[in-house]
PDB file of C-alpha atoms in Angstrom:
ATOM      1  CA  UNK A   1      -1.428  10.873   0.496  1.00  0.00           C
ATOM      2  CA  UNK A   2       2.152   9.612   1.548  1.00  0.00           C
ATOM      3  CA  UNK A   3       0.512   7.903   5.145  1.00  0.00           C
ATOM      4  CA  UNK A   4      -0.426   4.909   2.793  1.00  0.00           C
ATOM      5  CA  UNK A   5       0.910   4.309  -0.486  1.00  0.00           C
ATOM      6  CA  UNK A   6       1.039   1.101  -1.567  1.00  0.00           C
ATOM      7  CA  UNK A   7       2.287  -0.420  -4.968  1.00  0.00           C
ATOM      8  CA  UNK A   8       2.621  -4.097  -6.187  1.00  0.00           C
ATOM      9  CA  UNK A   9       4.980  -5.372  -8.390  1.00  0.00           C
ATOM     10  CA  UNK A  10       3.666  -8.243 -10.136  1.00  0.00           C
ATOM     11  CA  UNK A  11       2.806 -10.579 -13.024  1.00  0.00           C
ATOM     12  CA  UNK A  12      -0.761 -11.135 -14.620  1.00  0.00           C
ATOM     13  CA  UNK A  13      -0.049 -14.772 -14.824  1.00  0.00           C
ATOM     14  CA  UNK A  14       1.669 -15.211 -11.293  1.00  0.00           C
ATOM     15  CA  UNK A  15      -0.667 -17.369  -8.879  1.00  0.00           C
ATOM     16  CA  UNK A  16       1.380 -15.538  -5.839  1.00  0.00           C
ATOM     17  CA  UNK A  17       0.895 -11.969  -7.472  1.00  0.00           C
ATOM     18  CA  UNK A  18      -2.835 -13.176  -7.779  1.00  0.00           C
ATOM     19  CA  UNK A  19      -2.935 -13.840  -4.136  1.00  0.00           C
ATOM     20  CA  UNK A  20      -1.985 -10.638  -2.913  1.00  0.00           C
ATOM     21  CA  UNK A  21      -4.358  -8.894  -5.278  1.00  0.00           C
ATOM     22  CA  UNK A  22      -7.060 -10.949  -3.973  1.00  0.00           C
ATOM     23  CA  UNK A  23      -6.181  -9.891  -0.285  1.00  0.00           C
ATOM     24  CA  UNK A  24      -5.655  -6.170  -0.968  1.00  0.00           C
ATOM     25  CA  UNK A  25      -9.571  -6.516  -2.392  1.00  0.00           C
ATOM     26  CA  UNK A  26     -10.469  -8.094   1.034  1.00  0.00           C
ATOM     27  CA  UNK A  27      -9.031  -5.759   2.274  1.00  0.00           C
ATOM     28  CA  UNK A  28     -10.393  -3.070   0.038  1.00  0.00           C
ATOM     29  CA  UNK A  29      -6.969  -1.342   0.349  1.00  0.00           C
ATOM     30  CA  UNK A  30      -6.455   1.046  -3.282  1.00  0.00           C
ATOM     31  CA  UNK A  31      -2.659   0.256  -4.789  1.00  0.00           C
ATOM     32  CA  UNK A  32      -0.649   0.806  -7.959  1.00  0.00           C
ATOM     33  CA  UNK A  33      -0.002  -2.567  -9.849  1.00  0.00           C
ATOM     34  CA  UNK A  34       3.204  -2.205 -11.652  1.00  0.00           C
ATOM     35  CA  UNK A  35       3.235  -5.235 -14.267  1.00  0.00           C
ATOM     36  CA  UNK A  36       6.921  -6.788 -14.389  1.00  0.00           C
ATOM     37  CA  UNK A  37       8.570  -8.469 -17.107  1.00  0.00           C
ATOM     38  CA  UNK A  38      10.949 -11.261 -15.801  1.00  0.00           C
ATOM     39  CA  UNK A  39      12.701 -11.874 -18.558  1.00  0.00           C
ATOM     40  CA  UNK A  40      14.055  -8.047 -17.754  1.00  0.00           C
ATOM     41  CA  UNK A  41      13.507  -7.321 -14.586  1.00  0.00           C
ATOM     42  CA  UNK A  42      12.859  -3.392 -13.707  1.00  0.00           C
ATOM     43  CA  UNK A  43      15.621  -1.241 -11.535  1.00  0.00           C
ATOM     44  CA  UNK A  44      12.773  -0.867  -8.939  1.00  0.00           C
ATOM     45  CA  UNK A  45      12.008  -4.700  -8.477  1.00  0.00           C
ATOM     46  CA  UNK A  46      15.728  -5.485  -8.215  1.00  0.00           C
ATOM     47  CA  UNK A  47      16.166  -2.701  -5.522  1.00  0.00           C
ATOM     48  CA  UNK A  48      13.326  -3.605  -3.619  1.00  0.00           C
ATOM     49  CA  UNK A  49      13.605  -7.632  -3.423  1.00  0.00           C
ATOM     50  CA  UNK A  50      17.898  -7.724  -4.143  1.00  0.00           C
ATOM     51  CA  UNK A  51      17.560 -11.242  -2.375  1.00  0.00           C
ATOM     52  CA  UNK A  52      15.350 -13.624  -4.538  1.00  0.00           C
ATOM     53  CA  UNK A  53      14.596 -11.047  -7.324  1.00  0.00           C
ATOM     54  CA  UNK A  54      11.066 -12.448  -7.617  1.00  0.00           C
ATOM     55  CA  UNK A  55       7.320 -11.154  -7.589  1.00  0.00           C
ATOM     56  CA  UNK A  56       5.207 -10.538  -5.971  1.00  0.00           C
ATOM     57  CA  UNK A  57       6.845  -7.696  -4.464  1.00  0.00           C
ATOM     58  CA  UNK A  58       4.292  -4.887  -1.772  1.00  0.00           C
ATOM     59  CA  UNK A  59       6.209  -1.897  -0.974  1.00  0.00           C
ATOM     60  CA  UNK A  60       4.310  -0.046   1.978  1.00  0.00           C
ATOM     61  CA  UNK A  61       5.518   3.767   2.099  1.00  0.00           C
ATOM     62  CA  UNK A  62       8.464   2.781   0.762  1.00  0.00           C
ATOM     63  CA  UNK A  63       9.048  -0.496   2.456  1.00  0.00           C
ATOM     64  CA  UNK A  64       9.034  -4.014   0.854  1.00  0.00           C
ATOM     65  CA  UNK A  65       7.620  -6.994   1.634  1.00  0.00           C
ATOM     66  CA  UNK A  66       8.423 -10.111  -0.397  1.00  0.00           C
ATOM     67  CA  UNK A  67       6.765 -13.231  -0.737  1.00  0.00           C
ATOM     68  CA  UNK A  68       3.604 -14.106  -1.416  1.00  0.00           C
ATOM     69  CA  UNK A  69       2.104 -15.899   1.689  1.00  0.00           C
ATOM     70  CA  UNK A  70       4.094 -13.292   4.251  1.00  0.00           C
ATOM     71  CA  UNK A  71       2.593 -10.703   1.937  1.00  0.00           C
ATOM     72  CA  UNK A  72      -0.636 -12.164   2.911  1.00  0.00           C
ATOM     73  CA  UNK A  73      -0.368 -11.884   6.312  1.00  0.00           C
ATOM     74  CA  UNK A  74       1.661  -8.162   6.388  1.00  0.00           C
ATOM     75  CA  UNK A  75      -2.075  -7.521   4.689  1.00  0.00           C
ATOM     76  CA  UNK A  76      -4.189  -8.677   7.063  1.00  0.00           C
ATOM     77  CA  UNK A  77      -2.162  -7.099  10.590  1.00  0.00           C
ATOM     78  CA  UNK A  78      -2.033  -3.607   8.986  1.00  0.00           C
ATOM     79  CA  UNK A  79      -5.365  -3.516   7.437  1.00  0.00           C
ATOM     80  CA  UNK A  80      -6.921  -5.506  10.382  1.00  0.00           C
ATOM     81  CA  UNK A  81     -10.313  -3.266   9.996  1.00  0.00           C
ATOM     82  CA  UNK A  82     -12.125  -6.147   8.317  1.00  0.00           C
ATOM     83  CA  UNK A  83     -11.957  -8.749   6.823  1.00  0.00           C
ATOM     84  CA  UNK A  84      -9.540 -10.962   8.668  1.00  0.00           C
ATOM     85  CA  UNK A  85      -7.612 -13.371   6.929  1.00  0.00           C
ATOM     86  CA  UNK A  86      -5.807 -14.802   9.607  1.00  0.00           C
ATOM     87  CA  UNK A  87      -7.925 -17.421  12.922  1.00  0.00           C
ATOM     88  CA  UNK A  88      -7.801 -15.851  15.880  1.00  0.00           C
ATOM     89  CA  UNK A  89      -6.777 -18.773  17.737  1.00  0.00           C
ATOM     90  CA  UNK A  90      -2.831 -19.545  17.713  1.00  0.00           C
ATOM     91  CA  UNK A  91      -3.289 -23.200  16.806  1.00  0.00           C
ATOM     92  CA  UNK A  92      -6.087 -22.185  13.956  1.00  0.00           C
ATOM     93  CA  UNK A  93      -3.190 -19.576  13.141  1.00  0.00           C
ATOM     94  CA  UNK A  94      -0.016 -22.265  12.580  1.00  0.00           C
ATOM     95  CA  UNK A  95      -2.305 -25.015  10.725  1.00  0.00           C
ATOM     96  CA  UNK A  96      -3.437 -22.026   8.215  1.00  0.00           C
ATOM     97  CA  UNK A  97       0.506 -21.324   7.657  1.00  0.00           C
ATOM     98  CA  UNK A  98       1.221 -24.778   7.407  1.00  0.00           C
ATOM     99  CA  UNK A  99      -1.677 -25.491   4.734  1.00  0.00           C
ATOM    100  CA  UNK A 100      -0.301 -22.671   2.475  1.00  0.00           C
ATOM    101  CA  UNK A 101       3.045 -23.927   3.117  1.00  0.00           C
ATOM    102  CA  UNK A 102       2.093 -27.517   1.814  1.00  0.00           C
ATOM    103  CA  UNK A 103      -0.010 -25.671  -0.764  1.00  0.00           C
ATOM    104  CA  UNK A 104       3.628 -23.646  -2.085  1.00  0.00           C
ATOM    105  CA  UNK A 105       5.930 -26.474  -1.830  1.00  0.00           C
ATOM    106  CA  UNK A 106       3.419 -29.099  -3.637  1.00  0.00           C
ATOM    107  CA  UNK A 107       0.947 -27.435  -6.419  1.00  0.00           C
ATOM    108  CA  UNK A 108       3.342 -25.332  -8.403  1.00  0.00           C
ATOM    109  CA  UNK A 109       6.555 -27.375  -8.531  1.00  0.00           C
ATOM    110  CA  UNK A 110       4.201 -30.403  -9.049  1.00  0.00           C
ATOM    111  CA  UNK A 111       2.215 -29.216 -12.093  1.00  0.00           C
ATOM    112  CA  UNK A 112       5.613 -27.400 -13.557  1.00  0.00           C
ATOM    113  CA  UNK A 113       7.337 -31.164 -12.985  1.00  0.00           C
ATOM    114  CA  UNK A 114       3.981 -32.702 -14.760  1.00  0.00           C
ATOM    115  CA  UNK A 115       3.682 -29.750 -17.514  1.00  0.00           C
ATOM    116  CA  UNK A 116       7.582 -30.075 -18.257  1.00  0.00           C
ATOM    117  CA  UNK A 117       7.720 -34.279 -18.477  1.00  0.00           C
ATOM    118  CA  UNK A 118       7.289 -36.813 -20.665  1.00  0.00           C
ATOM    119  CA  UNK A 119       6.344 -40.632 -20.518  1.00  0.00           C
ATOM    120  CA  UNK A 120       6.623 -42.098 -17.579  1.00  0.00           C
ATOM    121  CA  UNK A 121       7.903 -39.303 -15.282  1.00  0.00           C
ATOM    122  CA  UNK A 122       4.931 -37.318 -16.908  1.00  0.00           C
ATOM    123  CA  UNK A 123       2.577 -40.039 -15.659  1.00  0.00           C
ATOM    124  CA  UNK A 124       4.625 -40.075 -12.226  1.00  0.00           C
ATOM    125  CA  UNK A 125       3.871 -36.087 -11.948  1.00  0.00           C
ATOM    126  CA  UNK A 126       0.132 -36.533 -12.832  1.00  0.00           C
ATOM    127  CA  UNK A 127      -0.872 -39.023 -10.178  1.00  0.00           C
ATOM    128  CA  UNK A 128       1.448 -37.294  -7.649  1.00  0.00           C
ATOM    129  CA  UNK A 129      -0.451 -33.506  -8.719  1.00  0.00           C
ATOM    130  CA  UNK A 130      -3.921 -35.221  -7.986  1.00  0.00           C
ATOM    131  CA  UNK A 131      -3.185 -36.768  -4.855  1.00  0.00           C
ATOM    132  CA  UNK A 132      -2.104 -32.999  -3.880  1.00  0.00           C
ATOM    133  CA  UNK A 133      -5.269 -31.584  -5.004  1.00  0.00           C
ATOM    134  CA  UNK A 134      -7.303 -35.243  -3.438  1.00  0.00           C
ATOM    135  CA  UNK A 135      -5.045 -34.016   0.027  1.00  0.00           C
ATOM    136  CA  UNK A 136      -6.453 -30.385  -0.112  1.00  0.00           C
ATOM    137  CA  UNK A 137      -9.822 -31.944  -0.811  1.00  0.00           C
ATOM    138  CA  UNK A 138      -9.845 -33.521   2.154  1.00  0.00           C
ATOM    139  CA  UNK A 139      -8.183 -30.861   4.223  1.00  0.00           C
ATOM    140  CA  UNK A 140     -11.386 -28.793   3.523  1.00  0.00           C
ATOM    141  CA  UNK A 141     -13.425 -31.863   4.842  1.00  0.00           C
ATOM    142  CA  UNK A 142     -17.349 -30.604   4.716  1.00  0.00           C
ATOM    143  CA  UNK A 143     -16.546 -27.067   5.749  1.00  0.00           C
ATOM    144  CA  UNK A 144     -17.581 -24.312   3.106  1.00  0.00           C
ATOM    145  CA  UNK A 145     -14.557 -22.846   3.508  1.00  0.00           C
ATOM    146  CA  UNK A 146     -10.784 -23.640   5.119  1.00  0.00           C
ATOM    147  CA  UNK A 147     -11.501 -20.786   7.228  1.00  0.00           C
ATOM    148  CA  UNK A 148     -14.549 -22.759   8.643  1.00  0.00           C
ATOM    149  CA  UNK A 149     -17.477 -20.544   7.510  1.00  0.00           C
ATOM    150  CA  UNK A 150     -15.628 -17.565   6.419  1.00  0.00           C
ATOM    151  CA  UNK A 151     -12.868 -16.909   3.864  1.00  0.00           C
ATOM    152  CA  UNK A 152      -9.639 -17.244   4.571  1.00  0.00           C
ATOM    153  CA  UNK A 153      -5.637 -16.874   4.683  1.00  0.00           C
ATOM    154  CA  UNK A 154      -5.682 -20.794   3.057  1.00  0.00           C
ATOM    155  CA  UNK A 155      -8.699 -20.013   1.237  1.00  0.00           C
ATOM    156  CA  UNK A 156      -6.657 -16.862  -0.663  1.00  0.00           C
ATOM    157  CA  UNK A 157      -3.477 -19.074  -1.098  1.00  0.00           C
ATOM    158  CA  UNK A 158      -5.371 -22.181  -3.645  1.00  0.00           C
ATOM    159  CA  UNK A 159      -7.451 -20.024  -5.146  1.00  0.00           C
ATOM    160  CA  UNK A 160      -5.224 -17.738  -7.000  1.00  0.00           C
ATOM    161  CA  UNK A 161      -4.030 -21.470  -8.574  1.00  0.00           C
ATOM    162  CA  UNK A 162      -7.481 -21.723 -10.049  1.00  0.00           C
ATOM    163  CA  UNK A 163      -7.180 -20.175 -13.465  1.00  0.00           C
ATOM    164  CA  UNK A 164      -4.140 -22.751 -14.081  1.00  0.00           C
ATOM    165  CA  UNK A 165      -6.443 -26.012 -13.685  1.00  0.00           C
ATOM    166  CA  UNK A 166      -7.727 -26.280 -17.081  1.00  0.00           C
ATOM    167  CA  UNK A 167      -4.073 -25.688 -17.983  1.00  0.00           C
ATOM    168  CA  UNK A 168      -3.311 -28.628 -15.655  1.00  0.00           C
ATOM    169  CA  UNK A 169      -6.400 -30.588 -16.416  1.00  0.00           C
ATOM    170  CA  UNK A 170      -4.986 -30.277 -20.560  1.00  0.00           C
ATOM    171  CA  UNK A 171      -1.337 -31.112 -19.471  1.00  0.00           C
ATOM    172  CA  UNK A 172      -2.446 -34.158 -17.554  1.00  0.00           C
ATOM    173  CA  UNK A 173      -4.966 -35.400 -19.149  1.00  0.00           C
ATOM    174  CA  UNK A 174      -8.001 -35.380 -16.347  1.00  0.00           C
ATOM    175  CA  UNK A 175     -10.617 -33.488 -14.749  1.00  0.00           C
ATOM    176  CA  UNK A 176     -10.524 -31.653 -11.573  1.00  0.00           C
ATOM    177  CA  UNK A 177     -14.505 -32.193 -11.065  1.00  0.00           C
ATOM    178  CA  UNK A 178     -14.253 -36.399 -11.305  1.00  0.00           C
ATOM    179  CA  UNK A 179     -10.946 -36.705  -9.330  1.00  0.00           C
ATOM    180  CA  UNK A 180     -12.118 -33.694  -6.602  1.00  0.00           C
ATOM    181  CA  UNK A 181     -15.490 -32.585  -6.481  1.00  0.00           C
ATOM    182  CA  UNK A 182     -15.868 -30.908  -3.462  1.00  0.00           C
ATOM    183  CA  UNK A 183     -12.318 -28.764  -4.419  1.00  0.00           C
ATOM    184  CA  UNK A 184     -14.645 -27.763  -7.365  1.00  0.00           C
ATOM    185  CA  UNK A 185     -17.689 -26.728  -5.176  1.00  0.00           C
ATOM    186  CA  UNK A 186     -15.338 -25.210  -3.041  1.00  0.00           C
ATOM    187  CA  UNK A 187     -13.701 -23.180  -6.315  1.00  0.00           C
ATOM    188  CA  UNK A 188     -17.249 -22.151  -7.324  1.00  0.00           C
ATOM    189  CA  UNK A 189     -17.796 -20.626  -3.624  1.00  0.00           C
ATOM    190  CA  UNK A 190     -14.892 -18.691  -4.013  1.00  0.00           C
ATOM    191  CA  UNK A 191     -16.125 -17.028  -6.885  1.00  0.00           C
ATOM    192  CA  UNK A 192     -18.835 -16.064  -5.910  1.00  0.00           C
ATOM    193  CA  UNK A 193     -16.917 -13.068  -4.348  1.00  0.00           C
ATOM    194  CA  UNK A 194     -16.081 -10.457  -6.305  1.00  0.00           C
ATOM    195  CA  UNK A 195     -12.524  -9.710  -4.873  1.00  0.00           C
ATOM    196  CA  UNK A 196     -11.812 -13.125  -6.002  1.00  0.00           C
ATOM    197  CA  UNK A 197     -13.621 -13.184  -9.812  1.00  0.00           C
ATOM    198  CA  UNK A 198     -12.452 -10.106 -10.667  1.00  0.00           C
ATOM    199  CA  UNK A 199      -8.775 -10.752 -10.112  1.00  0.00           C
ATOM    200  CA  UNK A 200      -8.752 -14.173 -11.651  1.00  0.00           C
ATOM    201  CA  UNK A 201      -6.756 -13.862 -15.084  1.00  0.00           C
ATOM    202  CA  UNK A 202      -8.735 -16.022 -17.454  1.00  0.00           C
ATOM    203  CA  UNK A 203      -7.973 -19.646 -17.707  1.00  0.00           C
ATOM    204  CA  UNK A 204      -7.782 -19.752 -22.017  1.00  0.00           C
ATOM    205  CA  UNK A 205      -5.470 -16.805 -21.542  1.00  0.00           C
ATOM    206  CA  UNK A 206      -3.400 -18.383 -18.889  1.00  0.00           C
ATOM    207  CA  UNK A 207      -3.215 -21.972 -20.999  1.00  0.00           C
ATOM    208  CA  UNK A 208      -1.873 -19.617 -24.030  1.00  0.00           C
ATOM    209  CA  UNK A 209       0.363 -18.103 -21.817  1.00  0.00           C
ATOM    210  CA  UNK A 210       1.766 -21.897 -20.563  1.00  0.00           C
ATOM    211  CA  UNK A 211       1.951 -22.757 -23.738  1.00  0.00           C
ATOM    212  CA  UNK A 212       4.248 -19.746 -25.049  1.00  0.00           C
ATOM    213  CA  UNK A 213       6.409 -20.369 -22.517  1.00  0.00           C
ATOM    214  CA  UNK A 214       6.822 -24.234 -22.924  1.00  0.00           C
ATOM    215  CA  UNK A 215       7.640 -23.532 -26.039  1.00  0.00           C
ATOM    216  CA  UNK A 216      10.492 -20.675 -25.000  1.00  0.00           C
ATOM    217  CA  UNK A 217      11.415 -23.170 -23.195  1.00  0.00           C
ATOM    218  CA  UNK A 218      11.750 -25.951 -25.278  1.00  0.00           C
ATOM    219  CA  UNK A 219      13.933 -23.351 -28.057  1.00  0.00           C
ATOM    220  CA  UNK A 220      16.473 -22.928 -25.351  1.00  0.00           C
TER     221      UNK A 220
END
């Protein structure tokens, strides 16, 4: 049925190709995944995102949307049904966008600056990564959720991150549970929902993965 066809390009591994997954579930919207492999990037991929040539990549009856977090909200205006993503309220609306903002200009390029150092710029990396995390801790304050009592736009940007912290916990030497509990109770909350457990890679595989690639890395 051509009224709704939606396919994702993607990357198991990606923490922004998780996010949209975990959004379509919300959603309960049915796709095609089409797995990508960056180091040779398909015809289709290039076609549909010619700017940044990146994942996550939805393309809606033919139309593309890139990026991760506008993905997110595409998602939750077209399939506005249930299961909204997005506050109601304008100002609920801009501090949501400007928690997954903070969220994709700190946690990746953080942990990649932590995961890639040594010495003392490896220690510099690791304190700055948990005062991120320590930041987001207190951003969710008491409230089950960042969406207050229900599940949210910020709540589906961290959480695809979660099946890199024992990746990040190994790289930098600490534990998410001592330095941020309530992040933790806040991570087991999330997965108690099935859209979000069932499209979490799994955090041994992910580490392997992170390893591999440090490694490719390291050989160029």
């Amino acid at each position: 049925r051509m009224a709704n066809e939606v396919v994702l390009l993607e990357t198991w591994a990606s923490m922004y190709g998780i996010r949209v997954r975990i959004a379509l579930a919300e959603k309960g919207v049915k796709y095609e995944c089409k797995e990508e492999n960056l180091r040779n990037k398909s015809s289709l991929l290039l076609q549909m995102n010619p700017i940044h040539k990146k994942i996550p990549v939805l393309i809606h009856n033919g139309k593309p949307i890139c990026d991760s977090a506008i993905i997110v909200q595409y998602i939750d205006e077209v399939w506005s049904h249930k299961a909204p993503l997005m506050p109601s309220d304008p100002y609920e609306r801009a501090q949501a966008r400007f928690w997954v903002d903070y969220i994709d200009k700190k946690v990746y390029d953080t942990s990649r600056k932590m995961w890639l150092s040594t010495g003392e710029e490896h220690e510099t990396w690791r304190k700055e990564l948990i005062s991120v995390f320590k930041q987001l801790e207190e951003t969710l304050g008491d409230k089950p959720f960042y969406g207050g009592d229900t599940f949210g736009f910020v709540d589906v940007g961290l959480i695809s991150f979660y099946s890199w912290f024992y990746s990040f916990e190994i790289y930098g030497n600490f534990k998410m549970e001592a330095e941020c509990p309530k992040l933790v109770a806040w991570v087991k909350r999330c997965m108690q929902r099935e859209t979000v457990s069932k499209n979490l890679p799994d955090e041994k595989e992910i580490y392997d993965h992170a390893e591999a690639s440090k490694k490719a890395l390291e050989l160029k």
